[in-house]
């Protein structure tokens, strides 16, 4: 007797079938021998997890269809004419990708004190990366599946493997240039900080018409990783990014993202505070208008006692833009004395904008301090009047108040030069869009 | 300097008249006080003059040195020399007190076609003025009014007034929430600004502020109008007998 499949099972079978058909059209890129098994395992994960769709709870606010469709809609390369290059005057090691391909000619030599850097595509049998590539991503498939990250592990064509063994003074700066209209890019970086190491990792640039980027970061005991990503004024951009970070005892991860415009962005961050007294600050500022759809999905797992985590996300939405925040703090049973904080806020500049927020706390330890808050609103009429009554013109007053709204997120950037660069960019964006 | 003539104001969203034919004339160099019971329209008058949304002027005029205030945006009124010291100064997280004041000073200077102050010049001036009002450097660095006590907020208002050097200053219940020492400090700040080219309109419930800021003229306001005008002795009369006698006398 054959059992009648339940509707649920039938749906799952159909999804697996659709995913299998889609995956059959893809070929794994050529890879060094050490990478091949990791790619194949990642591909098997995607087949098992199936590609996401709108019915998945984790995708109920953001439609993943355009992030996974076989066809990538071409997008004009945004001409940056009035925007000064980022991080001017900040001494850094530049690593340039053009349409997702490492460009040795445009990059600095891949070397620095306390630093080992290898291009993913060129890498020989690198043991430290072998243990990491796809490993954190695979661990990050539970409790919530992230099939797009697994797909990235399978298909990434380039990226860098960065190992820091000491306190690295010069930030490593990944610069993503675009040349082609219809570029679709998959990049995967692996970062490992040995005990006591320090590293600042910067990312900026338009990347591609459609981009998938994954960073897997192992932050060793007492080490500190500062990550700052900026995605600027590329109106047609679609991107999905993942940061997976495991933070050891007394180690620190700080990750900040700034997004201005773009059409569809999904930024996922998954952090494990795996050793006691660790710190994780994940923050972001997003500004967008019109078709802008920006989704921050963050998961911080406290697994060890005495750790501190902060999530601070601010969005300024205009002219029908949509902002999404899904943030979770999970405090596992051993993680006593956890200090967790989560804040997500949107400033809606007109009535057509939407902010969709799902803040979550899940706590299994009994001696913890956790707080979260989520709000959306408009500029306070009382604040605006107070400034104007002192002679500040309306537009300037609004600018001050929007920057004030974003301040708490920007304060999460430790390096003042980098934070000021961000403030300048935000101010320019707001000035340009205030008329 | 400030001429208000037959001013009628109602709330924008309701048919509720608040000012009902208020007339007032404040000459340069003078201090006028407005006293009156709760609900007489004193705060509305200050908000309408400063240009706050939510009110509709249905009749009358208000001019500053002959120019109609009611046609101007709030920032234009400020640049023309009008200043309102708020009864409840708002806290603005994320906007530094210094940044705010420098932006305001320079915006006004720019609107008047004057050169903007450099940050060095600005710092020098504000440090001296802050010192007089016992406002320490830490308070200047903090976000506008955030975490300030009631007295600190009012002193911050007077500091703004001192920095912006307006010609027409309206003080809306500046004494509310102040202890005696704080009130003295605020009053000293105001008195230091008294000059021939500057006028004050001091709105208050109580006579005690007027012990420290001596008015030339005292008006009693009730039901949206000035009902009685006199010298400083009128304030003393209110202090002794309350408003009831005066209102009864006016209505009789």
XYZ file of C-alpha atoms in Angstrom:
687
model
C 0.000 0.000 0.000
C 1.467 3.309 -0.955
C 0.882 6.206 1.383
C -0.776 9.281 -0.063
C 1.700 12.122 0.139
C 0.640 14.964 2.431
C 0.293 18.370 0.788
C 3.344 19.457 2.750
C 5.434 16.547 1.505
C 4.204 17.146 -2.017
C 5.230 20.785 -1.812
C 8.623 19.817 -0.533
C 9.072 17.287 -3.315
C 8.123 19.931 -5.863
C 10.617 22.384 -4.398
C 13.365 19.808 -4.384
C 12.560 19.023 -7.974
C 12.642 22.703 -8.968
C 15.897 23.244 -7.083
C 17.453 20.152 -8.671
C 16.482 21.392 -12.129
C 17.966 24.800 -11.411
C 21.186 23.330 -9.994
C 21.539 21.038 -13.004
C 22.039 24.134 -15.153
C 24.980 25.270 -13.021
C 28.554 24.067 -13.222
C 30.961 24.282 -10.355
C 33.791 26.629 -11.257
C 37.296 25.255 -11.611
C 38.897 25.095 -8.194
C 42.081 24.068 -6.463
C 41.990 20.498 -5.224
C 41.385 21.453 -1.601
C 38.307 23.481 -2.459
C 36.530 20.884 -4.583
C 35.044 18.784 -1.771
C 33.831 21.921 0.005
C 32.061 23.097 -3.140
C 30.453 19.734 -3.746
C 29.284 19.540 -0.155
C 27.838 23.048 -0.449
C 25.996 22.101 -3.602
C 24.533 19.082 -1.809
C 23.395 21.424 0.985
C 21.540 23.627 -1.471
C 19.795 20.582 -2.954
C 18.767 19.462 0.505
C 17.725 22.894 1.798
C 16.111 23.867 -1.519
C 16.224 27.411 -2.867
C 14.115 29.894 -0.904
C 10.815 31.333 -1.945
C 8.330 33.849 -0.626
C 6.493 31.207 1.399
C 9.493 30.634 3.653
C 9.067 32.415 6.936
C 12.576 33.789 6.670
C 11.697 35.366 3.335
C 8.222 36.619 4.074
C 9.272 40.288 3.848
C 11.700 40.003 0.947
C 11.061 38.156 -2.262
C 14.217 36.161 -3.118
C 13.108 35.475 -6.678
C 15.281 38.147 -8.298
C 18.284 37.037 -6.263
C 18.167 33.497 -7.612
C 16.574 33.747 -11.057
C 18.584 32.192 -13.885
C 18.469 35.432 -15.787
C 20.234 38.466 -14.340
C 18.729 41.705 -15.496
C 21.462 43.989 -16.847
C 21.976 47.223 -14.979
C 23.642 50.429 -16.014
C 26.981 51.092 -14.398
C 26.482 54.054 -12.132
C 28.744 56.920 -13.129
C 30.242 58.402 -10.062
C 31.097 61.930 -11.016
C 30.459 63.997 -7.935
C 31.468 61.465 -5.340
C 35.049 61.477 -4.050
C 36.596 58.005 -3.735
C 36.046 56.363 -0.370
C 38.552 56.299 2.447
C 40.811 58.935 0.950
C 43.758 59.589 3.177
C 43.363 56.283 5.004
C 46.448 54.141 4.504
C 45.233 50.683 3.538
C 46.082 47.584 1.568
C 43.937 47.734 -1.552
C 42.608 44.595 -3.172
C 40.598 45.328 -6.294
C 38.012 43.181 -8.033
C 36.618 44.201 -11.414
C 33.273 42.565 -12.158
C 34.127 40.105 -9.432
C 37.552 39.152 -10.792
C 40.664 39.907 -8.791
C 42.803 42.474 -10.596
C 46.470 42.150 -9.688
C 47.284 45.243 -11.754
C 44.973 47.444 -9.672
C 45.805 45.872 -6.324
C 48.637 46.285 -3.873
C 50.939 43.305 -3.385
C 49.080 40.746 -1.279
C 51.364 40.997 1.711
C 51.612 42.879 4.966
C 53.047 42.569 8.399
C 51.230 39.887 10.371
C 49.187 39.089 7.311
C 48.838 36.220 4.824
C 46.578 36.878 1.866
C 45.868 34.504 -0.978
C 43.477 34.771 -3.851
C 40.842 32.045 -3.583
C 41.209 31.014 -7.214
C 45.010 30.732 -6.940
C 45.256 29.074 -3.604
C 47.286 25.941 -3.148
C 46.448 23.468 -0.429
C 45.864 25.994 2.349
C 45.135 24.053 5.480
C 43.776 26.849 7.605
C 41.241 27.820 4.958
C 40.387 24.206 4.182
C 39.073 23.855 7.700
C 36.959 26.982 7.349
C 35.658 27.342 3.800
C 32.009 26.374 3.858
C 32.279 25.257 7.476
C 30.847 28.302 9.180
C 28.339 28.680 6.374
C 27.254 25.061 6.922
C 26.981 25.643 10.673
C 24.870 28.720 9.885
C 22.197 26.592 8.183
C 20.713 25.896 11.582
C 18.378 26.896 13.107
C 17.431 28.846 9.975
C 18.389 27.655 6.501
C 20.413 30.083 4.395
C 20.535 28.295 1.045
C 21.816 31.348 -0.832
C 24.963 31.228 1.286
C 25.441 27.539 0.494
C 24.934 28.339 -3.174
C 27.647 30.977 -2.826
C 30.049 28.456 -1.271
C 29.434 26.164 -4.211
C 29.733 28.763 -6.957
C 32.095 31.493 -5.745
C 34.527 32.296 -8.513
C 36.860 34.515 -6.563
C 37.625 35.991 -3.197
C 40.495 36.209 -0.766
C 41.740 34.116 2.091
C 43.088 36.388 4.799
C 44.950 35.185 7.855
C 46.070 37.657 10.481
C 48.697 36.511 12.956
C 49.325 39.813 14.727
C 47.975 43.305 15.125
C 47.629 44.439 11.520
C 47.919 48.222 11.307
C 46.863 48.845 7.716
C 43.245 48.000 7.026
C 42.663 45.499 4.250
C 40.416 47.241 1.759
C 38.385 45.184 -0.719
C 37.262 47.365 -3.608
C 34.624 46.113 -6.001
C 34.533 47.879 -9.354
C 32.014 47.357 -12.052
C 32.668 47.381 -15.778
C 29.917 45.327 -17.416
C 26.200 46.055 -17.496
C 25.128 42.492 -16.926
C 27.707 41.271 -14.483
C 26.617 38.685 -11.932
C 29.228 38.059 -9.310
C 29.746 35.485 -6.568
C 32.550 36.217 -4.105
C 33.570 34.295 -1.043
C 36.167 35.451 1.483
C 37.587 33.555 4.404
C 39.147 35.466 7.278
C 41.004 33.965 10.187
C 42.377 35.920 13.118
C 44.803 33.992 15.257
C 44.983 34.511 18.999
C 45.393 38.187 19.851
C 45.367 39.343 16.221
C 43.648 42.534 15.054
C 42.360 43.374 11.618
C 40.183 45.993 9.965
C 38.478 44.779 6.822
C 36.858 47.356 4.543
C 34.597 46.628 1.597
C 33.210 49.135 -0.839
C 32.161 49.556 -4.415
C 29.220 48.706 -6.644
C 30.235 45.016 -7.172
C 27.854 43.967 -9.931
C 24.353 44.131 -11.340
C 23.726 41.192 -9.056
C 26.066 40.066 -6.347
C 26.303 37.337 -3.786
C 29.031 37.792 -1.210
C 29.952 35.642 1.754
C 32.501 36.253 4.456
C 33.370 33.465 6.864
C 35.362 34.769 9.793
C 37.023 32.902 12.604
C 37.977 35.362 15.326
C 40.475 33.689 17.664
C 40.966 34.161 21.384
C 41.408 37.801 22.327
C 41.412 38.838 18.653
C 39.447 41.755 17.167
C 37.935 41.972 13.707
C 36.482 45.286 12.526
C 34.449 45.001 9.364
C 32.956 47.956 7.510
C 31.033 47.550 4.286
C 29.744 50.398 2.155
C 27.441 49.943 -0.770
C 26.892 53.259 -2.424
C 24.827 54.916 -5.043
C 24.297 52.141 -7.523
C 20.588 52.416 -8.118
C 19.995 49.105 -9.867
C 22.047 46.873 -7.602
C 20.685 43.603 -6.306
C 22.760 41.878 -3.701
C 22.663 39.237 -1.049
C 25.457 39.183 1.495
C 26.262 36.905 4.402
C 28.725 37.316 7.213
C 29.322 34.225 9.345
C 31.537 34.894 12.335
C 32.594 32.700 15.204
C 33.952 34.727 18.096
C 36.248 33.037 20.623
C 36.957 33.878 24.253
C 37.567 37.591 24.913
C 37.442 38.221 21.175
C 35.582 41.013 19.402
C 33.668 41.250 16.171
C 32.362 44.580 14.952
C 30.567 44.647 11.651
C 28.992 47.762 10.168
C 27.261 48.213 6.845
C 26.215 51.383 5.087
C 23.848 51.095 2.158
C 22.664 53.974 0.036
C 20.217 53.159 -2.721
C 20.220 49.942 -4.679
C 17.104 48.039 -5.663
C 17.201 44.887 -3.587
C 19.560 44.169 -0.712
C 19.530 41.319 1.735
C 22.300 41.489 4.323
C 22.505 38.515 6.639
C 24.806 38.276 9.601
C 25.201 35.191 11.783
C 27.450 35.427 14.814
C 28.317 32.810 17.386
C 29.711 34.104 20.650
C 31.420 30.800 21.314
C 33.897 31.693 24.075
C 33.302 33.515 27.318
C 33.562 37.318 27.564
C 33.309 37.840 23.834
C 31.830 40.894 22.097
C 29.763 41.210 18.932
C 28.465 44.511 17.592
C 26.525 44.349 14.361
C 25.218 47.643 13.044
C 24.004 49.264 9.893
C 22.649 52.416 8.332
C 20.567 52.291 5.181
C 19.149 55.141 3.137
C 16.959 54.628 0.169
C 14.170 55.929 -1.958
C 11.662 54.654 -4.474
C 12.166 50.998 -5.440
C 14.762 50.557 -2.678
C 14.166 47.388 -0.702
C 16.648 46.782 2.070
C 16.631 43.802 4.395
C 18.916 43.310 7.405
C 18.621 39.832 8.832
C 20.776 39.266 11.883
C 21.202 36.326 14.217
C 23.434 36.521 17.281
C 23.857 33.317 19.283
C 25.253 33.594 22.808
C 26.792 30.208 23.544
C 29.196 31.086 26.358
C 28.892 33.129 29.552
C 29.687 36.810 29.985
C 29.384 37.924 26.356
C 28.049 41.246 25.148
C 26.200 41.806 21.891
C 24.650 44.835 20.217
C 22.556 45.137 17.107
C 21.883 48.704 15.997
C 20.125 49.239 12.694
C 18.800 52.526 11.338
C 17.047 53.149 8.067
C 15.956 56.350 6.369
C 13.234 55.639 3.833
C 11.784 57.997 1.253
C 9.396 57.948 -1.631
C 7.956 54.456 -1.132
C 11.152 52.656 -0.076
C 10.868 49.487 2.004
C 13.041 48.527 4.957
C 13.134 45.132 6.646
C 14.755 44.073 9.887
C 14.763 40.523 11.179
C 16.968 40.318 14.208
C 17.355 37.640 16.792
C 19.269 37.226 20.002
C 19.524 33.582 21.035
C 20.879 32.976 24.526
C 21.767 29.318 25.014
C 21.634 27.691 28.412
C 25.362 28.049 29.313
C 25.431 31.737 28.361
C 24.832 33.209 31.821
C 25.548 36.910 32.368
C 24.770 37.684 28.754
C 24.321 41.363 27.921
C 22.290 41.598 24.732
C 20.930 44.718 23.065
C 19.001 45.145 19.889
C 17.619 48.294 18.295
C 16.027 48.721 14.900
C 14.504 52.000 13.839
C 13.270 53.554 10.661
C 12.655 57.142 9.801
C 9.836 57.319 7.284
C 10.118 60.514 5.270
C 6.663 60.119 3.737
C 3.582 57.974 4.107
C 4.332 55.621 1.231
C 7.356 54.051 2.928
C 7.221 50.813 4.856
C 9.274 49.344 7.654
C 8.775 45.678 8.457
C 10.458 44.505 11.626
C 10.649 41.175 13.379
C 12.748 41.500 16.528
C 13.173 38.257 18.463
C 14.646 37.141 21.763
C 15.025 33.496 22.679
C 16.559 32.914 26.086
C 17.442 29.651 27.829
C 19.775 31.007 30.529
C 18.314 32.578 33.655
C 20.810 35.290 34.580
C 20.899 37.535 31.532
C 20.235 41.128 30.554
C 18.595 41.532 27.169
C 16.698 44.425 25.702
C 15.277 45.173 22.326
C 13.336 47.929 20.689
C 11.942 48.602 17.273
C 10.274 51.786 16.112
C 9.322 53.616 12.998
C 8.275 57.207 12.758
C 8.739 60.526 11.085
C 10.890 63.494 12.000
C 9.607 64.997 15.242
C 7.676 68.200 14.615
C 8.818 69.527 18.012
C 12.482 68.966 17.161
C 12.066 70.565 13.772
C 10.319 73.615 15.175
C 12.921 74.056 17.898
C 15.747 74.143 15.365
C 13.865 76.427 12.996
C 12.923 78.786 15.827
C 16.661 79.222 16.355
C 17.118 80.228 12.730
C 18.144 76.931 11.176
C 16.438 76.683 7.750
C 14.009 73.803 7.349
C 16.140 71.684 4.980
C 19.243 72.074 7.121
C 17.230 71.284 10.235
C 15.887 68.103 8.653
C 19.411 67.124 7.622
C 20.659 67.595 11.177
C 17.799 65.515 12.533
C 18.278 62.692 10.022
C 22.003 62.572 10.810
C 21.098 62.601 14.501
C 18.773 59.668 13.916
C 21.607 57.726 12.281
C 24.203 58.713 14.868
C 23.726 55.741 17.182
C 24.462 53.312 14.348
C 27.514 55.270 13.160
C 28.832 55.424 16.704
C 29.368 51.679 16.378
C 32.320 52.347 14.077
C 35.407 52.570 16.275
C 37.725 54.241 13.796
C 36.897 57.982 13.746
C 38.392 58.579 10.284
C 36.245 55.860 8.790
C 33.164 57.024 10.695
C 33.705 60.595 9.476
C 34.035 59.393 5.900
C 30.620 57.751 6.350
C 29.105 60.892 7.868
C 30.331 62.948 4.935
C 28.806 60.503 2.469
C 25.505 60.441 4.311
C 25.392 64.216 4.386
C 26.031 64.411 0.645
C 23.355 61.843 -0.083
C 20.852 63.685 2.055
C 21.724 67.061 0.557
C 21.326 65.673 -2.932
C 17.977 64.126 -2.122
C 16.473 66.896 -0.048
C 15.007 68.798 -2.965
C 9.508 97.259 18.100
C 6.879 94.509 18.473
C 3.389 95.601 17.479
C 0.472 93.221 17.874
C -2.863 94.485 16.751
C -6.238 92.799 17.240
C -4.769 89.315 16.912
C -7.254 86.476 16.591
C -5.968 82.921 16.610
C -7.668 79.560 16.625
C -6.411 76.001 16.658
C -5.974 74.722 13.120
C -7.803 71.446 13.686
C -10.615 72.665 15.916
C -12.983 75.560 15.997
C -11.528 76.810 19.211
C -10.532 80.446 19.409
C -7.632 81.100 21.770
C -6.550 84.669 21.113
C -9.502 86.986 20.712
C -8.359 90.405 19.667
C -5.050 90.780 21.467
C -3.207 94.064 21.081
C 0.186 94.879 22.507
C 3.025 97.243 21.783
C 6.560 96.691 23.077
C 9.063 99.497 22.534
C 12.826 99.016 22.076
C 14.781 98.941 25.315
C 11.802 97.965 27.464
C 10.767 94.908 29.436
C 7.097 93.968 29.312
C 5.610 91.223 31.436
C 2.477 89.269 30.645
C 0.744 87.597 33.554
C -2.446 85.655 33.529
C -4.220 82.586 34.771
C -3.873 79.149 33.178
C -5.579 78.877 29.835
C -5.557 82.604 29.120
C -3.547 82.035 25.913
C -0.074 83.176 27.021
C 1.849 80.245 25.551
C -0.239 80.316 22.384
C 0.800 83.934 21.914
C 4.472 82.996 22.155
C 4.097 80.058 19.747
C 2.140 82.075 17.215
C 4.764 84.816 17.249
C 7.551 82.246 16.782
C 5.698 80.500 13.959
C 4.750 77.098 15.293
C 2.406 74.941 13.186
C -1.048 74.083 14.402
C -2.474 77.574 14.769
C -4.487 79.677 12.381
C -4.478 83.461 12.506
C -7.982 84.530 11.605
C -7.526 88.255 12.034
C -5.094 90.933 13.119
C -1.398 91.642 12.614
C 1.917 91.166 14.357
C 4.954 93.094 13.159
C 8.559 93.338 14.228
C 10.072 96.700 13.301
C 7.289 97.163 10.787
C 7.683 93.791 9.053
C 4.893 91.274 9.281
C 5.996 88.280 11.318
C 3.004 86.196 10.372
C 4.117 85.882 6.748
C 7.547 84.554 7.662
C 8.855 81.037 8.224
C 10.071 80.401 11.785
C 13.723 80.625 10.697
C 13.076 83.969 8.994
C 11.534 85.356 12.161
C 14.632 84.238 14.050
C 16.910 85.871 11.513
C 14.878 89.072 11.889
C 15.750 89.097 15.562
C 12.892 87.254 17.269
C 13.777 84.753 19.968
C 11.535 82.476 21.991
C 12.909 80.938 25.165
C 10.796 77.793 25.378
C 8.821 76.792 28.435
C 9.738 73.185 27.682
C 13.010 73.063 25.731
C 13.080 69.784 23.780
C 15.791 67.179 24.056
C 17.338 66.325 20.698
C 19.453 63.168 20.906
C 22.217 62.947 18.326
C 22.545 66.704 17.718
C 25.471 68.162 19.667
C 24.739 71.369 21.561
C 27.758 73.073 19.994
C 26.964 71.934 16.462
C 23.400 73.106 16.904
C 24.348 76.547 18.212
C 27.008 77.124 15.601
C 24.628 76.058 12.833
C 21.984 78.429 14.221
C 24.326 81.388 14.681
C 25.786 81.022 11.216
C 22.442 80.388 9.538
C 21.153 83.657 11.001
C 24.292 85.533 10.042
C 24.058 84.152 6.548
C 20.381 85.117 6.271
C 21.320 88.671 7.263
C 24.189 88.791 4.795
C 26.846 88.782 7.511
C 30.039 86.738 7.483
C 29.835 83.363 9.213
C 31.881 82.789 12.341
C 34.837 80.453 12.067
C 34.915 77.620 14.573
C 37.742 79.379 16.431
C 35.799 82.633 16.772
C 32.665 80.769 17.732
C 34.451 78.754 20.421
C 35.927 81.858 21.978
C 32.569 83.602 22.236
C 30.590 80.636 23.471
C 33.127 79.732 26.148
C 32.942 83.199 27.658
C 29.158 83.317 27.596
C 28.774 79.773 28.904
C 31.030 80.618 31.809
C 28.797 83.532 32.860
C 25.831 81.179 32.975
C 27.823 78.482 34.793
C 27.422 76.088 31.869
C 30.448 73.801 31.786
C 32.252 72.502 28.717
C 30.746 69.055 29.235
C 27.220 70.434 28.815
C 28.200 72.093 25.566
C 29.455 68.804 24.181
C 26.353 66.832 25.039
C 23.385 66.490 22.688
C 20.925 69.383 22.899
C 19.272 69.336 26.353
C 19.701 65.555 26.685
C 20.107 64.624 30.328
C 19.964 68.298 31.385
C 18.146 69.154 34.594
C 15.254 71.617 34.425
C 17.553 74.438 35.468
C 20.230 73.453 32.967
C 17.706 73.464 30.154
C 16.597 77.005 31.014
C 20.181 78.201 31.312
C 20.836 76.637 27.920
C 17.956 78.695 26.518
C 19.512 81.871 27.890
C 22.895 80.836 26.460
C 21.270 80.475 23.049
C 19.730 83.909 23.471
C 23.098 85.371 24.399
C 24.740 83.775 21.369
C 22.053 84.723 18.868
C 21.731 88.316 20.158
C 18.097 88.788 19.154
C 16.370 92.172 19.383
C 13.018 90.861 20.564
C 13.161 88.204 23.261
C 10.091 86.305 24.410
C 10.529 84.319 27.608
C 7.766 81.763 28.037
C 7.481 80.780 31.714
C 11.218 80.683 32.023
C 10.831 80.515 35.802
C 8.812 77.291 35.768
C 10.641 74.405 37.358
C 13.458 76.576 38.707
C 14.613 76.835 42.295
C 15.555 80.247 43.676
C 19.266 79.971 42.864
C 18.648 78.794 39.320
C 16.124 81.582 38.814
C 18.648 84.171 39.955
C 21.218 82.827 37.535
C 18.759 82.923 34.658
C 17.615 86.422 35.614
C 21.198 87.650 35.739
C 21.714 86.233 32.263
C 18.661 88.087 31.017
C 19.544 91.348 32.783
C 23.025 91.250 31.250
C 21.373 91.299 27.841
C 19.154 94.281 28.540
C 20.049 97.128 26.253
C 18.542 100.058 24.408
C 18.110 98.195 21.163
C 16.583 95.091 22.695
C 13.167 94.402 24.152
C 11.785 91.609 26.305
C 8.371 90.062 26.663
C 8.360 88.010 29.858
C 5.470 85.579 30.219
C 4.947 84.287 33.729
C 2.404 83.000 36.205
C 4.136 84.384 39.214
C 5.441 87.692 40.362
C 8.655 86.193 41.804
C 10.557 86.209 38.468
C 9.745 89.896 38.175
C 11.628 90.526 41.438
C 14.727 89.626 39.477
C 13.829 90.879 36.008
C 12.249 94.255 36.672
C 9.536 95.023 34.112
C 8.664 98.472 32.838
C 5.135 97.448 31.926
C 2.900 94.662 33.219
C -0.054 93.273 31.258
C -2.743 91.017 32.588
C -4.041 88.548 30.059
C -7.310 86.690 30.311
C -9.495 84.850 27.853
C -7.265 85.635 24.879
C -6.906 89.354 25.440
C -4.897 91.891 27.396
C -7.401 93.044 29.976
C -5.317 95.409 32.036
C -2.000 97.191 31.665
C -0.019 98.971 34.314
C 3.365 99.413 35.962
C 5.334 96.972 38.129
C 2.821 97.514 40.940
C 0.245 95.530 38.976
C 2.364 92.396 39.416
C 2.462 92.971 43.165
C -1.287 93.336 43.209
C -1.654 89.942 41.502
C 0.770 88.419 43.970
C -1.273 89.650 46.893
C -4.838 89.190 45.701
C -4.672 86.696 42.842
C -6.327 87.254 39.476
C -9.921 87.088 40.644
C -10.181 90.702 41.818
C -8.647 92.126 38.676
C -10.789 89.989 36.399
C -13.902 90.908 38.313
C -12.994 94.562 38.100
C -12.397 94.332 34.332
C -15.637 92.494 33.700
C -17.644 94.829 35.878
